[in-house]
Amino acid sequence: MSQYAHVPKSELDEEKIRALEEHEIATGPLSVLQSSVKNHTQILIALRNNRKLLARVKAFDRHSNMVLVNVKEMWTELPKGKNKKPVNKDRFISKMFLRGDSVILGTISLVTEFKLLLILFFFILNWLTLRFEHYDHLYI
């Protein structure tokens, strides 16, 4: 598919254009959104207004417009006055349409990666336990 990357789209037929776009989504920057849709994982989105969203992506397009569910919006407010400390705030939004021009960055949530590692660890531990069950007489 990368051989079509430098060919003008006007010279490609519809099938090649569709294949090229699917390749770009699967391997390019939008692959984070694609994997979130497929695996139902959370992503962390940084916005232009200095807020962050932790959410699951239901759908997206090439402009990074997104339909999000289970959204936790997080931001910091600076109180007026001297010697006041910044206050972290958040709110929950069940469903949201996010316009793509406000998106700076989207990344897989570290919490999601940690959960996946824990699941993998316990799966391997369970597999090892079942595999060596019949060696009860051995002392390890």
mmCIF file of N, CA and C in Angstrom:
data_model
loop_
_atom_site.group_PDB
_atom_site.id
_atom_site.type_symbol
_atom_site.label_atom_id
_atom_site.label_comp_id
_atom_site.label_asym_id
_atom_site.label_seq_id
_atom_site.Cartn_x
_atom_site.Cartn_y
_atom_site.Cartn_z
ATOM 1 N N MET A 1 0.801 -1.193 0.000
ATOM 2 C CA MET A 1 0.000 0.000 0.000
ATOM 3 C C MET A 1 0.849 1.265 0.000
ATOM 4 N N SER A 2 2.027 1.196 0.561
ATOM 5 C CA SER A 2 2.859 2.395 0.617
ATOM 6 C C SER A 2 3.332 2.839 -0.761
ATOM 7 N N GLN A 3 3.261 1.951 -1.761
ATOM 8 C CA GLN A 3 3.678 2.342 -3.107
ATOM 9 C C GLN A 3 2.714 3.368 -3.704
ATOM 10 N N TYR A 4 1.484 3.456 -3.164
ATOM 11 C CA TYR A 4 0.505 4.425 -3.660
ATOM 12 C C TYR A 4 0.566 5.746 -2.903
ATOM 13 N N ALA A 5 1.397 5.834 -1.886
ATOM 14 C CA ALA A 5 1.424 7.020 -1.034
ATOM 15 C C ALA A 5 1.848 8.275 -1.789
ATOM 16 N N HIS A 6 2.724 8.135 -2.777
ATOM 17 C CA HIS A 6 3.228 9.307 -3.501
ATOM 18 C C HIS A 6 2.517 9.522 -4.829
ATOM 19 N N VAL A 7 1.531 8.695 -5.121
ATOM 20 C CA VAL A 7 0.758 8.836 -6.357
ATOM 21 C C VAL A 7 -0.444 9.730 -6.052
ATOM 22 N N PRO A 8 -0.708 10.736 -6.900
ATOM 23 C CA PRO A 8 -1.888 11.582 -6.666
ATOM 24 C C PRO A 8 -3.164 10.738 -6.648
ATOM 25 N N LYS A 9 -4.086 11.087 -5.758
ATOM 26 C CA LYS A 9 -5.317 10.303 -5.631
ATOM 27 C C LYS A 9 -6.172 10.370 -6.885
ATOM 28 N N SER A 10 -5.987 11.408 -7.680
ATOM 29 C CA SER A 10 -6.757 11.507 -8.926
ATOM 30 C C SER A 10 -6.363 10.416 -9.918
ATOM 31 N N GLU A 11 -5.179 9.832 -9.748
ATOM 32 C CA GLU A 11 -4.715 8.772 -10.645
ATOM 33 C C GLU A 11 -5.074 7.374 -10.140
ATOM 34 N N LEU A 12 -5.663 7.273 -8.957
ATOM 35 C CA LEU A 12 -6.014 5.972 -8.386
ATOM 36 C C LEU A 12 -7.506 5.711 -8.540
ATOM 37 N N ASP A 13 -7.861 4.437 -8.687
ATOM 38 C CA ASP A 13 -9.279 4.092 -8.720
ATOM 39 C C ASP A 13 -9.808 3.983 -7.284
ATOM 40 N N GLU A 14 -11.122 3.831 -7.154
ATOM 41 C CA GLU A 14 -11.756 3.837 -5.829
ATOM 42 C C GLU A 14 -11.238 2.728 -4.920
ATOM 43 N N GLU A 15 -11.005 1.559 -5.479
ATOM 44 C CA GLU A 15 -10.538 0.422 -4.682
ATOM 45 C C GLU A 15 -9.155 0.691 -4.087
ATOM 46 N N LYS A 16 -8.262 1.274 -4.892
ATOM 47 C CA LYS A 16 -6.911 1.573 -4.405
ATOM 48 C C LYS A 16 -6.932 2.697 -3.372
ATOM 49 N N ILE A 17 -7.805 3.675 -3.583
ATOM 50 C CA ILE A 17 -7.927 4.769 -2.615
ATOM 51 C C ILE A 17 -8.427 4.228 -1.280
ATOM 52 N N ARG A 18 -9.439 3.360 -1.314
ATOM 53 C CA ARG A 18 -9.979 2.773 -0.092
ATOM 54 C C ARG A 18 -8.915 1.948 0.627
ATOM 55 N N ALA A 19 -8.157 1.154 -0.141
ATOM 56 C CA ALA A 19 -7.100 0.331 0.460
ATOM 57 C C ALA A 19 -6.004 1.203 1.065
ATOM 58 N N LEU A 20 -5.646 2.283 0.383
ATOM 59 C CA LEU A 20 -4.621 3.199 0.892
ATOM 60 C C LEU A 20 -5.086 3.867 2.188
ATOM 61 N N GLU A 21 -6.343 4.309 2.230
ATOM 62 C CA GLU A 21 -6.863 4.948 3.441
ATOM 63 C C GLU A 21 -6.922 3.968 4.609
ATOM 64 N N GLU A 22 -7.322 2.730 4.352
ATOM 65 C CA GLU A 22 -7.343 1.718 5.413
ATOM 66 C C GLU A 22 -5.938 1.445 5.937
ATOM 67 N N HIS A 23 -4.960 1.421 5.030
ATOM 68 C CA HIS A 23 -3.567 1.213 5.440
ATOM 69 C C HIS A 23 -3.077 2.380 6.300
ATOM 70 N N GLU A 24 -3.409 3.607 5.890
ATOM 71 C CA GLU A 24 -2.985 4.787 6.647
ATOM 72 C C GLU A 24 -3.616 4.809 8.038
ATOM 73 N N ILE A 25 -4.884 4.408 8.138
ATOM 74 C CA ILE A 25 -5.552 4.384 9.444
ATOM 75 C C ILE A 25 -4.952 3.304 10.332
ATOM 76 N N ALA A 26 -4.610 2.156 9.744
ATOM 77 C CA ALA A 26 -4.085 1.039 10.536
ATOM 78 C C ALA A 26 -2.652 1.267 11.002
ATOM 79 N N THR A 27 -1.871 2.072 10.272
ATOM 80 C CA THR A 27 -0.456 2.224 10.608
ATOM 81 C C THR A 27 -0.063 3.642 11.013
ATOM 82 N N GLY A 28 -0.874 4.626 10.709
ATOM 83 C CA GLY A 28 -0.522 6.017 10.974
ATOM 84 C C GLY A 28 -0.954 6.476 12.354
ATOM 85 N N PRO A 29 -0.998 7.789 12.546
ATOM 86 C CA PRO A 29 -1.368 8.349 13.848
ATOM 87 C C PRO A 29 -2.788 7.979 14.292
ATOM 88 N N LEU A 30 -3.672 7.722 13.334
ATOM 89 C CA LEU A 30 -5.043 7.353 13.686
ATOM 90 C C LEU A 30 -5.160 5.910 14.166
ATOM 91 N N SER A 31 -4.055 5.171 14.145
ATOM 92 C CA SER A 31 -4.093 3.778 14.604
ATOM 93 C C SER A 31 -4.411 3.686 16.098
ATOM 94 N N VAL A 32 -4.081 4.733 16.859
ATOM 95 C CA VAL A 32 -4.423 4.755 18.288
ATOM 96 C C VAL A 32 -5.943 4.748 18.445
ATOM 97 N N LEU A 33 -6.622 5.563 17.637
ATOM 98 C CA LEU A 33 -8.081 5.606 17.694
ATOM 99 C C LEU A 33 -8.682 4.302 17.192
ATOM 100 N N GLN A 34 -8.103 3.767 16.120
ATOM 101 C CA GLN A 34 -8.597 2.509 15.557
ATOM 102 C C GLN A 34 -8.495 1.376 16.580
ATOM 103 N N SER A 35 -7.375 1.282 17.277
ATOM 104 C CA SER A 35 -7.216 0.213 18.269
ATOM 105 C C SER A 35 -8.162 0.419 19.453
ATOM 106 N N SER A 36 -8.446 1.669 19.793
ATOM 107 C CA SER A 36 -9.390 1.939 20.874
ATOM 108 C C SER A 36 -10.801 1.495 20.501
ATOM 109 N N VAL A 37 -11.184 1.720 19.247
ATOM 110 C CA VAL A 37 -12.507 1.292 18.785
ATOM 111 C C VAL A 37 -12.596 -0.229 18.785
ATOM 112 N N LYS A 38 -11.569 -0.887 18.263
ATOM 113 C CA LYS A 38 -11.588 -2.352 18.151
ATOM 114 C C LYS A 38 -11.530 -3.040 19.508
ATOM 115 N N ASN A 39 -10.668 -2.558 20.412
ATOM 116 C CA ASN A 39 -10.422 -3.233 21.690
ATOM 117 C C ASN A 39 -11.219 -2.654 22.853
ATOM 118 N N HIS A 40 -11.994 -1.607 22.605
ATOM 119 C CA HIS A 40 -12.786 -0.940 23.646
ATOM 120 C C HIS A 40 -11.895 -0.463 24.794
ATOM 121 N N THR A 41 -10.715 0.057 24.461
ATOM 122 C CA THR A 41 -9.791 0.552 25.479
ATOM 123 C C THR A 41 -9.938 2.063 25.631
ATOM 124 N N GLN A 42 -9.490 2.562 26.773
ATOM 125 C CA GLN A 42 -9.537 3.995 27.021
ATOM 126 C C GLN A 42 -8.331 4.674 26.390
ATOM 127 N N ILE A 43 -8.542 5.905 25.946
ATOM 128 C CA ILE A 43 -7.416 6.719 25.500
ATOM 129 C C ILE A 43 -7.457 8.042 26.258
ATOM 130 N N LEU A 44 -6.295 8.664 26.346
ATOM 131 C CA LEU A 44 -6.161 9.968 26.979
ATOM 132 C C LEU A 44 -5.980 10.984 25.866
ATOM 133 N N ILE A 45 -6.861 11.989 25.824
ATOM 134 C CA ILE A 45 -6.849 12.989 24.757
ATOM 135 C C ILE A 45 -6.520 14.342 25.369
ATOM 136 N N ALA A 46 -5.484 14.995 24.856
ATOM 137 C CA ALA A 46 -5.131 16.348 25.286
ATOM 138 C C ALA A 46 -5.802 17.335 24.334
ATOM 139 N N LEU A 47 -6.446 18.356 24.893
ATOM 140 C CA LEU A 47 -7.197 19.325 24.097
ATOM 141 C C LEU A 47 -6.517 20.691 24.092
ATOM 142 N N ARG A 48 -6.919 21.533 23.147
ATOM 143 C CA ARG A 48 -6.329 22.862 23.009
ATOM 144 C C ARG A 48 -6.650 23.774 24.191
ATOM 145 N N ASN A 49 -7.742 23.534 24.881
ATOM 146 C CA ASN A 49 -8.109 24.377 26.025
ATOM 147 C C ASN A 49 -7.431 23.922 27.318
ATOM 148 N N ASN A 50 -6.376 23.116 27.188
ATOM 149 C CA ASN A 50 -5.574 22.617 28.310
ATOM 150 C C ASN A 50 -6.361 21.674 29.224
ATOM 151 N N ARG A 51 -7.360 21.019 28.657
ATOM 152 C CA ARG A 51 -8.092 19.989 29.389
ATOM 153 C C ARG A 51 -7.721 18.635 28.817
ATOM 154 N N LYS A 52 -7.968 17.594 29.609
ATOM 155 C CA LYS A 52 -7.695 16.225 29.171
ATOM 156 C C LYS A 52 -8.982 15.428 29.264
ATOM 157 N N LEU A 53 -9.135 14.473 28.337
ATOM 158 C CA LEU A 53 -10.281 13.571 28.355
ATOM 159 C C LEU A 53 -9.769 12.145 28.438
ATOM 160 N N LEU A 54 -10.324 11.374 29.350
ATOM 161 C CA LEU A 54 -10.058 9.942 29.421
ATOM 162 C C LEU A 54 -11.364 9.278 29.007
ATOM 163 N N ALA A 55 -11.353 8.572 27.863
ATOM 164 C CA ALA A 55 -12.618 8.087 27.308
ATOM 165 C C ALA A 55 -12.414 6.868 26.423
ATOM 166 N N ARG A 56 -13.540 6.250 26.077
ATOM 167 C CA ARG A 56 -13.557 5.162 25.100
ATOM 168 C C ARG A 56 -14.099 5.725 23.797
ATOM 169 N N VAL A 57 -13.447 5.379 22.692
ATOM 170 C CA VAL A 57 -13.831 5.888 21.376
ATOM 171 C C VAL A 57 -14.809 4.914 20.737
ATOM 172 N N LYS A 58 -15.964 5.432 20.312
ATOM 173 C CA LYS A 58 -16.946 4.610 19.595
ATOM 174 C C LYS A 58 -16.769 4.745 18.090
ATOM 175 N N ALA A 59 -16.424 5.957 17.627
ATOM 176 C CA ALA A 59 -16.239 6.192 16.192
ATOM 177 C C ALA A 59 -15.362 7.423 16.009
ATOM 178 N N PHE A 60 -14.720 7.518 14.838
ATOM 179 C CA PHE A 60 -13.888 8.677 14.522
ATOM 180 C C PHE A 60 -13.789 8.813 13.006
ATOM 181 N N ASP A 61 -13.283 9.946 12.561
ATOM 182 C CA ASP A 61 -13.035 10.134 11.130
ATOM 183 C C ASP A 61 -11.625 10.680 10.920
ATOM 184 N N ARG A 62 -11.289 10.963 9.677
ATOM 185 C CA ARG A 62 -9.922 11.387 9.343
ATOM 186 C C ARG A 62 -9.552 12.752 9.920
ATOM 187 N N HIS A 63 -10.556 13.525 10.352
ATOM 188 C CA HIS A 63 -10.300 14.847 10.932
ATOM 189 C C HIS A 63 -10.164 14.789 12.451
ATOM 190 N N SER A 64 -10.179 13.593 13.009
ATOM 191 C CA SER A 64 -10.131 13.341 14.457
ATOM 192 C C SER A 64 -11.398 13.771 15.177
ATOM 193 N N ASN A 65 -12.505 13.954 14.440
ATOM 194 C CA ASN A 65 -13.799 14.086 15.099
ATOM 195 C C ASN A 65 -14.087 12.738 15.737
ATOM 196 N N MET A 66 -14.638 12.739 16.954
ATOM 197 C CA MET A 66 -14.835 11.476 17.663
ATOM 198 C C MET A 66 -16.168 11.439 18.387
ATOM 199 N N VAL A 67 -16.733 10.244 18.464
ATOM 200 C CA VAL A 67 -17.855 9.965 19.349
ATOM 201 C C VAL A 67 -17.253 9.218 20.533
ATOM 202 N N LEU A 68 -17.398 9.797 21.726
ATOM 203 C CA LEU A 68 -16.786 9.245 22.935
ATOM 204 C C LEU A 68 -17.860 8.840 23.938
ATOM 205 N N VAL A 69 -17.560 7.808 24.712
ATOM 206 C CA VAL A 69 -18.446 7.390 25.801
ATOM 207 C C VAL A 69 -17.624 7.250 27.078
ATOM 208 N N ASN A 70 -18.320 7.325 28.210
ATOM 209 C CA ASN A 70 -17.687 7.217 29.533
ATOM 210 C C ASN A 70 -16.488 8.163 29.643
ATOM 211 N N VAL A 71 -16.759 9.425 29.431
ATOM 212 C CA VAL A 71 -15.712 10.444 29.368
ATOM 213 C C VAL A 71 -15.476 11.047 30.749
ATOM 214 N N LYS A 72 -14.211 11.103 31.146
ATOM 215 C CA LYS A 72 -13.812 11.833 32.348
ATOM 216 C C LYS A 72 -12.998 13.024 31.872
ATOM 217 N N GLU A 73 -13.542 14.223 32.071
ATOM 218 C CA GLU A 73 -12.853 15.452 31.680
ATOM 219 C C GLU A 73 -12.086 15.972 32.884
ATOM 220 N N MET A 74 -10.810 16.314 32.685
ATOM 221 C CA MET A 74 -9.957 16.759 33.792
ATOM 222 C C MET A 74 -9.293 18.085 33.431
ATOM 223 N N TRP A 75 -9.209 18.982 34.411
ATOM 224 C CA TRP A 75 -8.550 20.257 34.203
ATOM 225 C C TRP A 75 -8.091 20.820 35.544
ATOM 226 N N THR A 76 -7.288 21.879 35.481
ATOM 227 C CA THR A 76 -6.780 22.547 36.681
ATOM 228 C C THR A 76 -7.239 23.995 36.657
ATOM 229 N N GLU A 77 -7.779 24.449 37.775
ATOM 230 C CA GLU A 77 -8.194 25.849 37.896
ATOM 231 C C GLU A 77 -7.256 26.573 38.849
ATOM 232 N N LEU A 78 -6.901 27.792 38.469
ATOM 233 C CA LEU A 78 -6.053 28.632 39.315
ATOM 234 C C LEU A 78 -6.950 29.628 40.045
ATOM 235 N N PRO A 79 -7.081 29.506 41.373
ATOM 236 C CA PRO A 79 -7.934 30.432 42.122
ATOM 237 C C PRO A 79 -7.355 31.848 42.103
ATOM 238 N N LYS A 80 -8.249 32.823 42.170
ATOM 239 C CA LYS A 80 -7.804 34.216 42.208
ATOM 240 C C LYS A 80 -7.310 34.544 43.612
ATOM 241 N N GLY A 81 -6.331 35.381 43.683
ATOM 242 C CA GLY A 81 -5.790 35.762 44.981
ATOM 243 C C GLY A 81 -4.378 35.236 45.155
ATOM 244 N N LYS A 82 -3.719 35.746 46.187
ATOM 245 C CA LYS A 82 -2.337 35.355 46.440
ATOM 246 C C LYS A 82 -2.276 34.081 47.269
ATOM 247 N N ASN A 83 -1.195 33.362 47.082
ATOM 248 C CA ASN A 83 -0.884 32.154 47.858
ATOM 249 C C ASN A 83 -1.974 31.082 47.802
ATOM 250 N N LYS A 84 -2.721 31.047 46.725
ATOM 251 C CA LYS A 84 -3.728 29.999 46.563
ATOM 252 C C LYS A 84 -3.177 28.943 45.623
ATOM 253 N N LYS A 85 -3.408 27.697 45.978
ATOM 254 C CA LYS A 85 -2.870 26.585 45.187
ATOM 255 C C LYS A 85 -3.837 26.200 44.071
ATOM 256 N N PRO A 86 -3.300 25.701 42.949
ATOM 257 C CA PRO A 86 -4.167 25.221 41.867
ATOM 258 C C PRO A 86 -5.038 24.054 42.339
ATOM 259 N N VAL A 87 -6.245 23.986 41.802
ATOM 260 C CA VAL A 87 -7.199 22.950 42.185
ATOM 261 C C VAL A 87 -7.481 22.069 40.973
ATOM 262 N N ASN A 88 -7.277 20.755 41.131
ATOM 263 C CA ASN A 88 -7.606 19.805 40.068
ATOM 264 C C ASN A 88 -9.094 19.499 40.119
ATOM 265 N N LYS A 89 -9.748 19.575 38.961
ATOM 266 C CA LYS A 89 -11.183 19.308 38.885
ATOM 267 C C LYS A 89 -11.439 18.286 37.792
ATOM 268 N N ASP A 90 -12.581 17.612 37.913
ATOM 269 C CA ASP A 90 -12.988 16.678 36.862
ATOM 270 C C ASP A 90 -14.502 16.552 36.854
ATOM 271 N N ARG A 91 -15.019 16.005 35.764
ATOM 272 C CA ARG A 91 -16.446 15.719 35.657
ATOM 273 C C ARG A 91 -16.640 14.538 34.720
ATOM 274 N N PHE A 92 -17.773 13.877 34.861
ATOM 275 C CA PHE A 92 -18.095 12.711 34.043
ATOM 276 C C PHE A 92 -19.148 13.097 33.014
ATOM 277 N N ILE A 93 -18.938 12.659 31.771
ATOM 278 C CA ILE A 93 -19.889 12.884 30.683
ATOM 279 C C ILE A 93 -20.140 11.528 30.037
ATOM 280 N N SER A 94 -21.398 11.108 29.975
ATOM 281 C CA SER A 94 -21.689 9.754 29.485
ATOM 282 C C SER A 94 -21.458 9.616 27.981
ATOM 283 N N LYS A 95 -21.864 10.615 27.185
ATOM 284 C CA LYS A 95 -21.670 10.560 25.731
ATOM 285 C C LYS A 95 -21.262 11.937 25.232
ATOM 286 N N MET A 96 -20.344 11.954 24.261
ATOM 287 C CA MET A 96 -19.822 13.233 23.786
ATOM 288 C C MET A 96 -19.414 13.133 22.324
ATOM 289 N N PHE A 97 -19.674 14.213 21.572
ATOM 290 C CA PHE A 97 -19.091 14.360 20.241
ATOM 291 C C PHE A 97 -17.971 15.377 20.370
ATOM 292 N N LEU A 98 -16.767 15.002 19.994
ATOM 293 C CA LEU A 98 -15.600 15.879 20.105
ATOM 294 C C LEU A 98 -15.174 16.316 18.714
ATOM 295 N N ARG A 99 -15.124 17.618 18.508
ATOM 296 C CA ARG A 99 -14.687 18.146 17.215
ATOM 297 C C ARG A 99 -13.168 18.030 17.116
ATOM 298 N N GLY A 100 -12.686 17.547 15.981
ATOM 299 C CA GLY A 100 -11.282 17.202 15.820
ATOM 300 C C GLY A 100 -10.305 18.355 15.891
ATOM 301 N N ASP A 101 -10.747 19.588 15.585
ATOM 302 C CA ASP A 101 -9.785 20.698 15.590
ATOM 303 C C ASP A 101 -9.355 21.095 17.000
ATOM 304 N N SER A 102 -10.019 20.569 18.024
ATOM 305 C CA SER A 102 -9.599 20.860 19.398
ATOM 306 C C SER A 102 -8.637 19.809 19.952
ATOM 307 N N VAL A 103 -8.369 18.757 19.186
ATOM 308 C CA VAL A 103 -7.508 17.667 19.650
ATOM 309 C C VAL A 103 -6.045 17.997 19.377
ATOM 310 N N ILE A 104 -5.199 17.868 20.400
ATOM 311 C CA ILE A 104 -3.756 18.016 20.237
ATOM 312 C C ILE A 104 -3.108 16.647 20.120
ATOM 313 N N LEU A 105 -3.478 15.741 21.024
ATOM 314 C CA LEU A 105 -2.800 14.453 21.118
ATOM 315 C C LEU A 105 -3.757 13.406 21.660
ATOM 316 N N GLY A 106 -3.659 12.210 21.138
ATOM 317 C CA GLY A 106 -4.405 11.078 21.675
ATOM 318 C C GLY A 106 -3.434 9.942 21.925
ATOM 319 N N THR A 107 -3.481 9.364 23.107
ATOM 320 C CA THR A 107 -2.562 8.287 23.439
ATOM 321 C C THR A 107 -3.283 7.216 24.241
ATOM 322 N N ILE A 108 -2.779 5.998 24.174
ATOM 323 C CA ILE A 108 -3.358 4.912 24.946
ATOM 324 C C ILE A 108 -3.108 5.196 26.419
ATOM 325 N N SER A 109 -4.127 5.028 27.213
ATOM 326 C CA SER A 109 -4.025 5.290 28.645
ATOM 327 C C SER A 109 -3.087 4.290 29.308
ATOM 328 N N LEU A 110 -2.219 4.772 30.188
ATOM 329 C CA LEU A 110 -1.322 3.882 30.926
ATOM 330 C C LEU A 110 -2.103 2.931 31.821
ATOM 331 N N VAL A 111 -3.253 3.376 32.297
ATOM 332 C CA VAL A 111 -4.100 2.505 33.114
ATOM 333 C C VAL A 111 -4.533 1.303 32.286
ATOM 334 N N THR A 112 -4.912 1.550 31.040
ATOM 335 C CA THR A 112 -5.325 0.467 30.149
ATOM 336 C C THR A 112 -4.172 -0.486 29.899
ATOM 337 N N GLU A 113 -2.985 0.056 29.634
ATOM 338 C CA GLU A 113 -1.823 -0.805 29.405
ATOM 339 C C GLU A 113 -1.509 -1.635 30.648
ATOM 340 N N PHE A 114 -1.619 -1.030 31.817
ATOM 341 C CA PHE A 114 -1.349 -1.750 33.061
ATOM 342 C C PHE A 114 -2.364 -2.871 33.265
ATOM 343 N N LYS A 115 -3.635 -2.589 32.984
ATOM 344 C CA LYS A 115 -4.668 -3.623 33.110
ATOM 345 C C LYS A 115 -4.387 -4.783 32.158
ATOM 346 N N LEU A 116 -3.982 -4.459 30.930
ATOM 347 C CA LEU A 116 -3.673 -5.523 29.968
ATOM 348 C C LEU A 116 -2.495 -6.367 30.443
ATOM 349 N N LEU A 117 -1.477 -5.731 31.013
ATOM 350 C CA LEU A 117 -0.336 -6.479 31.538
ATOM 351 C C LEU A 117 -0.743 -7.368 32.709
ATOM 352 N N LEU A 118 -1.614 -6.863 33.578
ATOM 353 C CA LEU A 118 -2.094 -7.683 34.696
ATOM 354 C C LEU A 118 -2.888 -8.887 34.203
ATOM 355 N N ILE A 119 -3.744 -8.672 33.223
ATOM 356 C CA ILE A 119 -4.524 -9.780 32.663
ATOM 357 C C ILE A 119 -3.594 -10.823 32.073
ATOM 358 N N LEU A 120 -2.600 -10.372 31.321
ATOM 359 C CA LEU A 120 -1.638 -11.293 30.720
ATOM 360 C C LEU A 120 -0.863 -12.048 31.800
ATOM 361 N N PHE A 121 -0.441 -11.358 32.847
ATOM 362 C CA PHE A 121 0.300 -11.992 33.935
ATOM 363 C C PHE A 121 -0.527 -13.095 34.591
ATOM 364 N N PHE A 122 -1.784 -12.784 34.929
ATOM 365 C CA PHE A 122 -2.625 -13.782 35.592
ATOM 366 C C PHE A 122 -3.004 -14.923 34.658
ATOM 367 N N PHE A 123 -3.122 -14.639 33.374
ATOM 368 C CA PHE A 123 -3.381 -15.704 32.410
ATOM 369 C C PHE A 123 -2.205 -16.681 32.379
ATOM 370 N N ILE A 124 -0.991 -16.146 32.320
ATOM 371 C CA ILE A 124 0.206 -17.002 32.299
ATOM 372 C C ILE A 124 0.341 -17.755 33.619
ATOM 373 N N LEU A 125 0.093 -17.080 34.732
ATOM 374 C CA LEU A 125 0.164 -17.734 36.038
ATOM 375 C C LEU A 125 -0.847 -18.880 36.131
ATOM 376 N N ASN A 126 -2.058 -18.647 35.659
ATOM 377 C CA ASN A 126 -3.088 -19.684 35.660
ATOM 378 C C ASN A 126 -2.681 -20.849 34.760
ATOM 379 N N TRP A 127 -2.139 -20.543 33.595
ATOM 380 C CA TRP A 127 -1.699 -21.581 32.656
ATOM 381 C C TRP A 127 -0.592 -22.431 33.287
ATOM 382 N N LEU A 128 0.364 -21.777 33.941
ATOM 383 C CA LEU A 128 1.451 -22.523 34.587
ATOM 384 C C LEU A 128 0.928 -23.389 35.727
ATOM 385 N N THR A 129 -0.018 -22.865 36.481
ATOM 386 C CA THR A 129 -0.597 -23.634 37.584
ATOM 387 C C THR A 129 -1.290 -24.887 37.066
ATOM 388 N N LEU A 130 -2.082 -24.729 36.005
ATOM 389 C CA LEU A 130 -2.782 -25.885 35.435
ATOM 390 C C LEU A 130 -1.810 -26.872 34.810
ATOM 391 N N ARG A 131 -0.774 -26.370 34.218
ATOM 392 C CA ARG A 131 0.190 -27.214 33.510
ATOM 393 C C ARG A 131 0.976 -28.099 34.477
ATOM 394 N N PHE A 132 1.283 -27.576 35.660
ATOM 395 C CA PHE A 132 2.123 -28.315 36.598
ATOM 396 C C PHE A 132 1.331 -28.875 37.783
ATOM 397 N N GLU A 133 0.009 -28.958 37.651
ATOM 398 C CA GLU A 133 -0.820 -29.495 38.720
ATOM 399 C C GLU A 133 -0.486 -30.945 39.048
ATOM 400 N N HIS A 134 -0.202 -31.729 38.046
ATOM 401 C CA HIS A 134 0.020 -33.153 38.265
ATOM 402 C C HIS A 134 1.420 -33.453 38.811
ATOM 403 N N TYR A 135 2.210 -32.425 39.090
ATOM 404 C CA TYR A 135 3.527 -32.624 39.699
ATOM 405 C C TYR A 135 3.485 -32.262 41.182
ATOM 406 N N ASP A 136 2.421 -32.652 41.868
ATOM 407 C CA ASP A 136 2.252 -32.319 43.282
ATOM 408 C C ASP A 136 3.349 -32.904 44.167
ATOM 409 N N HIS A 137 3.887 -34.006 43.780
ATOM 410 C CA HIS A 137 4.872 -34.673 44.628
ATOM 411 C C HIS A 137 6.242 -33.993 44.590
ATOM 412 N N LEU A 138 6.452 -33.076 43.660
ATOM 413 C CA LEU A 138 7.732 -32.366 43.579
ATOM 414 C C LEU A 138 7.731 -31.184 44.539
ATOM 415 N N TYR A 139 8.856 -30.954 45.162
ATOM 416 C CA TYR A 139 9.002 -29.794 46.033
ATOM 417 C C TYR A 139 9.811 -28.742 45.289
ATOM 418 N N ILE A 140 9.216 -27.605 45.154
ATOM 419 C CA ILE A 140 9.896 -26.533 44.419
ATOM 420 C C ILE A 140 10.222 -25.418 45.378
#
